[in-house]
mmCIF file of C-alpha atoms in Angstrom:
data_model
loop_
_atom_site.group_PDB
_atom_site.id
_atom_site.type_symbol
_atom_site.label_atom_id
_atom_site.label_comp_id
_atom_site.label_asym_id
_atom_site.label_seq_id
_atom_site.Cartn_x
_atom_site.Cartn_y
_atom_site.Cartn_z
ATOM 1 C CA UNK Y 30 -3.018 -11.738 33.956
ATOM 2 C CA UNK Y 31 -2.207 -8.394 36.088
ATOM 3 C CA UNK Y 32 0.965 -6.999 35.892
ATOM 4 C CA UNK Y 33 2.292 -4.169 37.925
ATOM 5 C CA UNK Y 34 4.800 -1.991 35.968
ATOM 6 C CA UNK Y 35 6.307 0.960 38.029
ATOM 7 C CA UNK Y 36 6.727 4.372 36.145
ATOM 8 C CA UNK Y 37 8.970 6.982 37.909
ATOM 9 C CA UNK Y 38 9.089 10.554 37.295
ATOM 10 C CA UNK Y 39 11.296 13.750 39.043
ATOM 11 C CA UNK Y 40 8.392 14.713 41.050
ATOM 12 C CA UNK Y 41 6.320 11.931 41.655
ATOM 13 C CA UNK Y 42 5.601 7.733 41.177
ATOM 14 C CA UNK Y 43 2.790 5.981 39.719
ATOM 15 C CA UNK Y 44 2.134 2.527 40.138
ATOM 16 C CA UNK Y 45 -0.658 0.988 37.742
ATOM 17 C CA UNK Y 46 -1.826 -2.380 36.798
ATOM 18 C CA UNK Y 47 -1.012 -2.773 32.786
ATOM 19 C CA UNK Y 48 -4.655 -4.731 32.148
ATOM 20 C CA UNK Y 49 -7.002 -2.213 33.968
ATOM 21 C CA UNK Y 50 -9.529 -1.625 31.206
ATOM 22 C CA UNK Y 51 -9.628 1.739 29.568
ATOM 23 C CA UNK Y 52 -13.211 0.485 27.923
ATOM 24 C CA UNK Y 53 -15.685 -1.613 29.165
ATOM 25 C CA UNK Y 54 -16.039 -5.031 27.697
ATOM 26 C CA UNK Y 55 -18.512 -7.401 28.350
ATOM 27 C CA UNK Y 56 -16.986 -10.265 29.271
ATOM 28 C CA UNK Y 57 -13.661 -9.444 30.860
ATOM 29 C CA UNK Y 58 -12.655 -13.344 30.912
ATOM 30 C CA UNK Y 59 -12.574 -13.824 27.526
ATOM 31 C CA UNK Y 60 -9.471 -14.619 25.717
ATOM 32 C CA UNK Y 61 -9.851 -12.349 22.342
ATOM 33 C CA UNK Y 62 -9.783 -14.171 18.804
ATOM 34 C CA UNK Y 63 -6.438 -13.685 17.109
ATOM 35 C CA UNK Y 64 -5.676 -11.064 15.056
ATOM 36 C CA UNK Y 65 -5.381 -12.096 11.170
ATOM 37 C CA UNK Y 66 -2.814 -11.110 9.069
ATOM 38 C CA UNK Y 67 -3.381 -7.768 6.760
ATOM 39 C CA UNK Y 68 -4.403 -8.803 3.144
ATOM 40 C CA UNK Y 69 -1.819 -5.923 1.983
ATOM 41 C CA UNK Y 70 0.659 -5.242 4.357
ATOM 42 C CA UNK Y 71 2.347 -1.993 4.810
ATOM 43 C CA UNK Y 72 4.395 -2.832 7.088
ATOM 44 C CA UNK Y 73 7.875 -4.256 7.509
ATOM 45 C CA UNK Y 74 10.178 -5.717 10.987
ATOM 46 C CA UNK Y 75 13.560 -5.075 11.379
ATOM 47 C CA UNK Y 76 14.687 -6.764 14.887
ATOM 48 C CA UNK Y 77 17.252 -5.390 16.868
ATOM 49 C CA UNK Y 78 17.446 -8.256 19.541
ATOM 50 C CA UNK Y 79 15.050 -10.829 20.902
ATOM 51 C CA UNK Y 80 12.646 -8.010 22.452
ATOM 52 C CA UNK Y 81 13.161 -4.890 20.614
ATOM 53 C CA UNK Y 82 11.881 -4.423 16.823
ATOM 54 C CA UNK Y 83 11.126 -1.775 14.968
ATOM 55 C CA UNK Y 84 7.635 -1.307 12.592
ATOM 56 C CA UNK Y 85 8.602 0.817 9.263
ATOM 57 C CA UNK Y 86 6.303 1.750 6.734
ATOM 58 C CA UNK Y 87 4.073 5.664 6.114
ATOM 59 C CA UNK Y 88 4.697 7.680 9.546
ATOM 60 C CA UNK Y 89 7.077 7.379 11.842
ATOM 61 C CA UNK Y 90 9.274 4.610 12.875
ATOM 62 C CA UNK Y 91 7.677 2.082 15.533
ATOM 63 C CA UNK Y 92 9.936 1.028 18.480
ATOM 64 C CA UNK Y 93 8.252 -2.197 19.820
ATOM 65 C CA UNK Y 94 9.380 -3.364 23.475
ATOM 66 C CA UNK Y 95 8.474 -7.398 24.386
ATOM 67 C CA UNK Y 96 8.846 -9.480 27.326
ATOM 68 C CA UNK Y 97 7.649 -11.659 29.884
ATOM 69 C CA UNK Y 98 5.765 -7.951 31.377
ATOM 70 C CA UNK Y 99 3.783 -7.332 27.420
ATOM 71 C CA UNK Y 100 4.333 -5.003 24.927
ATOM 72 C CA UNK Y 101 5.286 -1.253 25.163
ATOM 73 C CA UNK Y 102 5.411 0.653 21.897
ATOM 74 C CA UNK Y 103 6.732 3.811 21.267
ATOM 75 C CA UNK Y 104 4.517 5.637 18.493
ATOM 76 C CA UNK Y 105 1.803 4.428 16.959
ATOM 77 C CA UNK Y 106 1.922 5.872 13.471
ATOM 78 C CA UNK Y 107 -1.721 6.778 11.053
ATOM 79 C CA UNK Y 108 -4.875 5.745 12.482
ATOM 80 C CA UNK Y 109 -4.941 3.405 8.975
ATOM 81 C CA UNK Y 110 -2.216 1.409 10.510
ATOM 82 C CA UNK Y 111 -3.794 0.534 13.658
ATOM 83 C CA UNK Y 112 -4.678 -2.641 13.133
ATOM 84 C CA UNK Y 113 -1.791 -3.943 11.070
ATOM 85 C CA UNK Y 114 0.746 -2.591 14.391
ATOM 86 C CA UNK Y 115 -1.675 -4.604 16.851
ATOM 87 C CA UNK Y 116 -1.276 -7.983 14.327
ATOM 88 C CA UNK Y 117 2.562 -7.424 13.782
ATOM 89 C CA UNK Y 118 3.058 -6.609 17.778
ATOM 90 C CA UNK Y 119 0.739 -9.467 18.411
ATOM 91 C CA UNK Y 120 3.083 -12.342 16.438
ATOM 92 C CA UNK Y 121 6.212 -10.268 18.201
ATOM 93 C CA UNK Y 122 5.494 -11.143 21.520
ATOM 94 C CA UNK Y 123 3.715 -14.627 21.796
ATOM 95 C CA UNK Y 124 2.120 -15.379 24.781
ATOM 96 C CA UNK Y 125 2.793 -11.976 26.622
ATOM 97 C CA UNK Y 126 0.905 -10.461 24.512
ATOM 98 C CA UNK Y 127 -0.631 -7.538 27.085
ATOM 99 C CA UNK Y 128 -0.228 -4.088 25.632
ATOM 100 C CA UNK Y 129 0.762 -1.463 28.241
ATOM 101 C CA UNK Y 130 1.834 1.499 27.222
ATOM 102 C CA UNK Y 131 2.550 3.503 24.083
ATOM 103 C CA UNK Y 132 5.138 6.095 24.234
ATOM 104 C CA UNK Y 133 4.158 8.948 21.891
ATOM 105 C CA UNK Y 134 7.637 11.006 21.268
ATOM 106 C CA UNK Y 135 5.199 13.994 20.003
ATOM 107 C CA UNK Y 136 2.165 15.289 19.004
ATOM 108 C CA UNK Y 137 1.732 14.833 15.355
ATOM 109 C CA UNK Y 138 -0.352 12.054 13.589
ATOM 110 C CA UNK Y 139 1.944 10.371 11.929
ATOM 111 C CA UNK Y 140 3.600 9.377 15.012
ATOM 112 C CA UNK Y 141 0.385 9.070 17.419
ATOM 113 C CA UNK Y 142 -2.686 8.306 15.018
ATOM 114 C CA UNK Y 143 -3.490 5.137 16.666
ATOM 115 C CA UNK Y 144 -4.003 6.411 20.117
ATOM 116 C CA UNK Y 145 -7.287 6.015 20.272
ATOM 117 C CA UNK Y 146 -6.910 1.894 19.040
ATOM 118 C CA UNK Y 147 -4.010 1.367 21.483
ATOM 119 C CA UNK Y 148 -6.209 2.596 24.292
ATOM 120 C CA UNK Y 149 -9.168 0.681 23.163
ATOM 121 C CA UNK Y 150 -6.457 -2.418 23.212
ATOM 122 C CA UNK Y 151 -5.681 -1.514 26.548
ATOM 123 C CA UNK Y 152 -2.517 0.684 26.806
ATOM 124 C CA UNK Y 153 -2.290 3.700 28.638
ATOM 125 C CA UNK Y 154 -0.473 6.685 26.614
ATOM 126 C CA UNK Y 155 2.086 8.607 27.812
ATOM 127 C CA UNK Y 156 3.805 12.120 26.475
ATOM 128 C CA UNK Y 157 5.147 15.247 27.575
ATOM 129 C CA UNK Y 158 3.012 17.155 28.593
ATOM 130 C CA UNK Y 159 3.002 19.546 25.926
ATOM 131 C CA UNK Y 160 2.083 16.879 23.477
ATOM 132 C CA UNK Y 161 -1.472 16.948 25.919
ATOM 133 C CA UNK Y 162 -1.761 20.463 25.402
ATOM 134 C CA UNK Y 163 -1.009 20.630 21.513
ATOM 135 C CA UNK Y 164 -3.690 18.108 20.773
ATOM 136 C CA UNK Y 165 -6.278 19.804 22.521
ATOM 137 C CA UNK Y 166 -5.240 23.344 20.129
ATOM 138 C CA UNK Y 167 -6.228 24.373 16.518
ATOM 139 C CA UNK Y 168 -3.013 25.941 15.068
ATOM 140 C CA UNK Y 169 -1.944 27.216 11.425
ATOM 141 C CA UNK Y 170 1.226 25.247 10.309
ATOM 142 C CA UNK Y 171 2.886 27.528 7.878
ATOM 143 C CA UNK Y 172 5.265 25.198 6.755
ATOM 144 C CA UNK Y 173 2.233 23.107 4.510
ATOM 145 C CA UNK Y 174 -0.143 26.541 4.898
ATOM 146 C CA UNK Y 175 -3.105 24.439 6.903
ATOM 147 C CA UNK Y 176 -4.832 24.545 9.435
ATOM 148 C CA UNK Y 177 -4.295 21.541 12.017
ATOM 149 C CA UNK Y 178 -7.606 21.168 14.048
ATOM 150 C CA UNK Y 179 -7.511 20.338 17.945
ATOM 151 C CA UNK Y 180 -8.187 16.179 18.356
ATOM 152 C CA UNK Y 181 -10.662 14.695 20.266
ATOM 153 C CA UNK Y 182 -8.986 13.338 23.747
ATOM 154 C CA UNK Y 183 -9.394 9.994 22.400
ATOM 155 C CA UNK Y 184 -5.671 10.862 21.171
ATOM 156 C CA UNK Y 185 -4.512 12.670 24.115
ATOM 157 C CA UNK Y 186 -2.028 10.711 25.980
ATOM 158 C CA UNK Y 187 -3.286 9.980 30.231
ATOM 159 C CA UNK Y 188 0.269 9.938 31.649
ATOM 160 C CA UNK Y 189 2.698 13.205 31.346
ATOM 161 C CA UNK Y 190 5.692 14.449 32.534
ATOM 162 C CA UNK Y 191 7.657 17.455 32.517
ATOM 163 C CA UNK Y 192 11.443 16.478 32.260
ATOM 164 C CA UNK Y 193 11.888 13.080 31.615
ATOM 165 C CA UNK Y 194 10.017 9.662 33.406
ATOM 166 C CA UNK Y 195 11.123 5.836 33.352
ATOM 167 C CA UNK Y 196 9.108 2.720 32.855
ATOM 168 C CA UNK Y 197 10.512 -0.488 34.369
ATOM 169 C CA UNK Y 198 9.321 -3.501 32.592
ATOM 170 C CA UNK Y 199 10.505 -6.754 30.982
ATOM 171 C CA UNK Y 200 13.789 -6.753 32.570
ATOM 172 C CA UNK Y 201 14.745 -3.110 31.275
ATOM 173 C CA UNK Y 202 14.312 0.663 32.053
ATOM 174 C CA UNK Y 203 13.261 2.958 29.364
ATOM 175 C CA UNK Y 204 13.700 6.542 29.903
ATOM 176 C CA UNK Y 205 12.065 8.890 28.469
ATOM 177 C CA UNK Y 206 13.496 12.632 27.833
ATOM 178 C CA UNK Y 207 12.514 15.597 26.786
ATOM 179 C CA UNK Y 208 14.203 17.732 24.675
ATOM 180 C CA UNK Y 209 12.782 21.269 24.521
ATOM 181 C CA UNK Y 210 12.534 23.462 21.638
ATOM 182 C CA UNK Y 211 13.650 20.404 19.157
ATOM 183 C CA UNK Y 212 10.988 19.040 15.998
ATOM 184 C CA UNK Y 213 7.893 20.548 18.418
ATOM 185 C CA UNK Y 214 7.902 22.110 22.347
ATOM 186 C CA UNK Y 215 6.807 18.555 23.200
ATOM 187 C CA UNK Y 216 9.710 16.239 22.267
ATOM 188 C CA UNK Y 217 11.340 13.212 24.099
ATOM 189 C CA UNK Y 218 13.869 10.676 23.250
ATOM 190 C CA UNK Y 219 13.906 7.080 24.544
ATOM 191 C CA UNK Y 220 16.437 5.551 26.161
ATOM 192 C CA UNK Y 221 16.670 1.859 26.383
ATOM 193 C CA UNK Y 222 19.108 1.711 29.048
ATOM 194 C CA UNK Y 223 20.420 -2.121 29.016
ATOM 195 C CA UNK Y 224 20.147 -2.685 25.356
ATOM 196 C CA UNK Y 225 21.402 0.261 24.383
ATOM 197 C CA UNK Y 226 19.309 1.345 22.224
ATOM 198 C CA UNK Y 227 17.754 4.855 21.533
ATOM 199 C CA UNK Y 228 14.424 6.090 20.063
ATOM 200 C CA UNK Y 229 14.550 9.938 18.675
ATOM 201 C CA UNK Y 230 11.558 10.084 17.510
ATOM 202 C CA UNK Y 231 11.303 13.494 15.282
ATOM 203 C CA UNK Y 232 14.215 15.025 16.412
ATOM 204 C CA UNK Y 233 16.133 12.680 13.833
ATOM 205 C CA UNK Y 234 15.322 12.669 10.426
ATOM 206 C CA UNK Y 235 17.914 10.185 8.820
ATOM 207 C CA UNK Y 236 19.076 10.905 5.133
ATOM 208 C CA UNK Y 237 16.906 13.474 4.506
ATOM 209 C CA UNK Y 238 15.725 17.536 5.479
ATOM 210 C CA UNK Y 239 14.237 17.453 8.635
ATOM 211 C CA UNK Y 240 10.318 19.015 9.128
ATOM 212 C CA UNK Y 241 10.986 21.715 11.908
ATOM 213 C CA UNK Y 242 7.540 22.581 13.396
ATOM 214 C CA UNK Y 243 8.332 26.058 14.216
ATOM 215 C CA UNK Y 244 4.392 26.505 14.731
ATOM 216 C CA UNK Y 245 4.492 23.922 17.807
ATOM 217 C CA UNK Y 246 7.613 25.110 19.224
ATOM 218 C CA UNK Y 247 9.854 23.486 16.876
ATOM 219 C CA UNK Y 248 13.656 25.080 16.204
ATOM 220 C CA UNK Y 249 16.477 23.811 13.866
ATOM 221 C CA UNK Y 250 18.673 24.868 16.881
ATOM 222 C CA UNK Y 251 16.735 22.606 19.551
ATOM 223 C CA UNK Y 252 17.015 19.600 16.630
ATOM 224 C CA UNK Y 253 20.604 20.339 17.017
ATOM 225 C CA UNK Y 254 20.816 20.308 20.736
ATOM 226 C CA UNK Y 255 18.714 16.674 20.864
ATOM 227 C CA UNK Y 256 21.203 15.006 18.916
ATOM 228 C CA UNK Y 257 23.664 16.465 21.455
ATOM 229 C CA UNK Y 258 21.755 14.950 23.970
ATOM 230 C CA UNK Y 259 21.388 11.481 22.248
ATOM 231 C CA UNK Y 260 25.672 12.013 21.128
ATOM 232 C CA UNK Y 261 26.549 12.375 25.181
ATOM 233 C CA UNK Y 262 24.135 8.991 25.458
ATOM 234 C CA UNK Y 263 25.918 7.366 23.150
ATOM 235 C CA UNK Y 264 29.195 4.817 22.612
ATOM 236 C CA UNK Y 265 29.659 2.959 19.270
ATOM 237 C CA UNK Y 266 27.664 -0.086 20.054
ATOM 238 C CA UNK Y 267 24.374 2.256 20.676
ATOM 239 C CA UNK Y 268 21.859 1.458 18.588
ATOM 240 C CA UNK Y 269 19.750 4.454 16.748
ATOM 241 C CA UNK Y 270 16.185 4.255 15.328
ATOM 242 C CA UNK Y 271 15.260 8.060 14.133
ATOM 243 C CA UNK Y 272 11.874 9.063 13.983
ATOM 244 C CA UNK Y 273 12.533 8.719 9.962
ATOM 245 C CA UNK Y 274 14.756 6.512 8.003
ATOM 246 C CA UNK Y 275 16.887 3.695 8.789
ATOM 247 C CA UNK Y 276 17.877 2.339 11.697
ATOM 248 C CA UNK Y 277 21.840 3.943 12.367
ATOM 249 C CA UNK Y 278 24.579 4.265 14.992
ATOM 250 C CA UNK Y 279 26.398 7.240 16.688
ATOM 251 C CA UNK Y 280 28.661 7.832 13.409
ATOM 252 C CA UNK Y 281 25.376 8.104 11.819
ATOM 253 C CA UNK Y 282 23.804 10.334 14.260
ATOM 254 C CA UNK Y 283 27.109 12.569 14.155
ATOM 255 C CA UNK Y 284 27.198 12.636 10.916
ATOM 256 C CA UNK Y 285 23.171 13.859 10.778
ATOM 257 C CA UNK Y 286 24.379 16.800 13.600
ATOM 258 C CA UNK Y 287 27.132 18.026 11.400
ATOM 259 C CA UNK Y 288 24.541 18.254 8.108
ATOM 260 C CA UNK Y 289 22.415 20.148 10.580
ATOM 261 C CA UNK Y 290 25.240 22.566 12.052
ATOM 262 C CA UNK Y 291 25.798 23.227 8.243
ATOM 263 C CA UNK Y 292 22.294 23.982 7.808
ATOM 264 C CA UNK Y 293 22.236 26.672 10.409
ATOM 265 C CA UNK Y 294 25.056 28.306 9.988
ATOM 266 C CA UNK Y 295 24.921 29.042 6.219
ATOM 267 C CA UNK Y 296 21.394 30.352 6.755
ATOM 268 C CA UNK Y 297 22.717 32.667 9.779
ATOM 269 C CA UNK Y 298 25.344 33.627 7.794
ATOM 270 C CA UNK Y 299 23.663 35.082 5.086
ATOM 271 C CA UNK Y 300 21.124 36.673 7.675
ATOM 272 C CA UNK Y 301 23.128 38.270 9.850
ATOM 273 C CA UNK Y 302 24.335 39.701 6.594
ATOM 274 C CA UNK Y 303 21.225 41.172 5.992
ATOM 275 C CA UNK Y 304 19.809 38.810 3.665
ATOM 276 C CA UNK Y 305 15.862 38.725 3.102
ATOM 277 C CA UNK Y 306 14.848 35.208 3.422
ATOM 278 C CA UNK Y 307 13.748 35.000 -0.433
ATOM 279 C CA UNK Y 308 17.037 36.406 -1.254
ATOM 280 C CA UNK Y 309 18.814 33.749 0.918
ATOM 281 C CA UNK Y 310 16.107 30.892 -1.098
ATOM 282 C CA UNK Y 311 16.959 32.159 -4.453
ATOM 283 C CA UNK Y 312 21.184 31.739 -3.190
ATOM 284 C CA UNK Y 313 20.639 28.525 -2.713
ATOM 285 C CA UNK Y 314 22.701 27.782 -0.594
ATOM 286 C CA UNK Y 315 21.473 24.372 0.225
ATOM 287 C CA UNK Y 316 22.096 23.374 -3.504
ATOM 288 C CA UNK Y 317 24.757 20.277 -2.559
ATOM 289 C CA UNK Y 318 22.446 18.907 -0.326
ATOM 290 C CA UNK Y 319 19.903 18.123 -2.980
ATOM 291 C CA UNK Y 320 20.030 14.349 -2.056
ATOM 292 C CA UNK Y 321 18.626 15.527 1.055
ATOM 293 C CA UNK Y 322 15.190 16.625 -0.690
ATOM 294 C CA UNK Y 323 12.403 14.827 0.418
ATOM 295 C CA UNK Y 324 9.150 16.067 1.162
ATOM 296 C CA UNK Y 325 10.747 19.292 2.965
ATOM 297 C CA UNK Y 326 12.757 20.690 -0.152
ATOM 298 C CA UNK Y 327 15.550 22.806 0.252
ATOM 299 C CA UNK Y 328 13.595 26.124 0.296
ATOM 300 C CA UNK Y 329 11.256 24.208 3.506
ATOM 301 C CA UNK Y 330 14.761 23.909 4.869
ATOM 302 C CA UNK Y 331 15.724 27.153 4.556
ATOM 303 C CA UNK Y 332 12.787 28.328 5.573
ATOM 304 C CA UNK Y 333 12.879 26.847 8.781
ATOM 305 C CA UNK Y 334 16.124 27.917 9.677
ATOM 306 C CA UNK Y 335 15.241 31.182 9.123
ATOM 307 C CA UNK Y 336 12.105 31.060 11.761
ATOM 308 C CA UNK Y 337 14.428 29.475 14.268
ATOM 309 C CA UNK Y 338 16.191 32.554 14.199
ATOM 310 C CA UNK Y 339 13.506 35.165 14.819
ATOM 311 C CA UNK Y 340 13.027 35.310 11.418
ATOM 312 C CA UNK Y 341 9.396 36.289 10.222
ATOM 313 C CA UNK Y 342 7.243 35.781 6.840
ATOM 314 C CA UNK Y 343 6.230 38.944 5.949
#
């Protein structure tokens, strides 16, 4: 079945059908065989209502949309776990079963790895426009010291905006919005307007140090500044799914700004006091928020305070 499902931008509209194919089959009539079940899954639901679950597991949190319209995802985690998100999505939505779009809140792989599958399913990708232009650059990320090659455009999403841009679909309005400067240049959150429910993506790392991607445009002060956005979005009943860790609310998300406030201003402290930053490291002046390790440790942390603030490596 054809669908029409209206996105709206600031600057312009775009109208598409949901099942015009991205790649040629050869028999476009065909009803395709059911997905089986993984052998070892490695993933797990959690359901927030009757049309909104969330896929956790390696990567980033899945938001999964359903409805009488299809499916609209938001991430898409590894490539590895392409096939297990089209099975779990598939038993999630039944009969409407059409997969439109996949919102990618950013540019790293952990997050938008199965781009190229949900394409080849039939959804049409969608970004800020900086996530385009990030996948199509090599960079150095000197937070893990390697090299991060450009992807082929298989990944790169075919819808971007520059502020923020709204689907319509299954009843609902999701808005997506950027916030600039936050985990990478290329950030959005997603609003789920009547459930109230938002989608951080990257810019919320729940219960543990956050991965600032100074190298893509990344700031601890821009992380800061998204949760303000989500906090003004907010009332107690909202729903929040970070990019990483469990499912919380706007105590939690308040709670996850004030760690972050902490963050930066002990680092700023210190530097504005004319600290070197392995003089501020060996302070450690993270040290009671050693729960927080995870794979940033508290040095990563610092570290990435300090390059917020103008700070350099050498």
């Amino acid at each position: 079945m054809t669908r029409l499902i209206v996105l709206t931008t600031a600057a312009f509209l775009i109208a598409c059908t949901a099942k015009a194919p991205v790649v040629a089959h050869e028999d476009q009539h065909a009803e395709p065989a059911p997905r089986v079940a993984p052998a070892e899954p490695q993933l797990t639901v959690e359901t927030i209502n009757d049309n909104l679950h969330v896929l956790f597991g390696a990567g980033g949190n899945v938001g999964v949309s359903t409805g009488s319209d299809g499916i609209v995802l938001i991430d898409d985690k590894y490539a590895r776990n392409a096939e297990e998100i089209l099975y779990q999505v598939e038993q999630l939505a039944g009969e409407n079963d059409d997969l439109l779009f996949v919102i990618n809140t950013h540019l790293h792989g952990d997050h938008s790895g199965s781009n190229p599958d949900m394409k080849e399913a039939g959804a049409m990708i969608m970004a800020h426009e900086n996530v385009r232009t990030r996948m199509g650059t090599r960079y150095m990320n000197e937070a893990f010291r390697a090299m991060n090659e450009a992807k082929e455009e298989a990944f790169w999403p075919v819808v971007t905006f520059s502020n923020e841009a709204s689907l319509h679909f299954n009843g609902i309005t999701a808005r997506a919005v950027h916030t600039p400067t936050a985990h990478t240049d290329g950030d959005s959150i997603v609003i789920f307007e009547e459930p109230n429910v938002i989608h951080m993506g990257d810019t919320l790392f729940l219960g543990m140090f956050p991965f600032v991607d100074v190298d893509s445009g990344g700031s601890l002060q821009g992380m800061i500044a998204a949760h303000d956005v989500a906090l003004g979005l907010s009332d107690a009943n909202t729903v929040i799914i970070p990019g990483h860790g469990p499912i919380t609310d706007k105590a939690g998300l308040t709670d996850a700004r004030a760690t972050l406030q902490a963050i930066h201003d002990r680092v700023r402290v210190r530097k504005e006091a004319g600290e070197t930053l392995q003089a501020i490291i060996e302070a450690q002046p993270l040290a009671d928020m050693a729960d927080l390790d995870s794979f940033i440790k508290q040095d990563g942390m610092i570290t990435a305070a300090w390059r917020s603030m103008g700070g350099t490596l050498n």
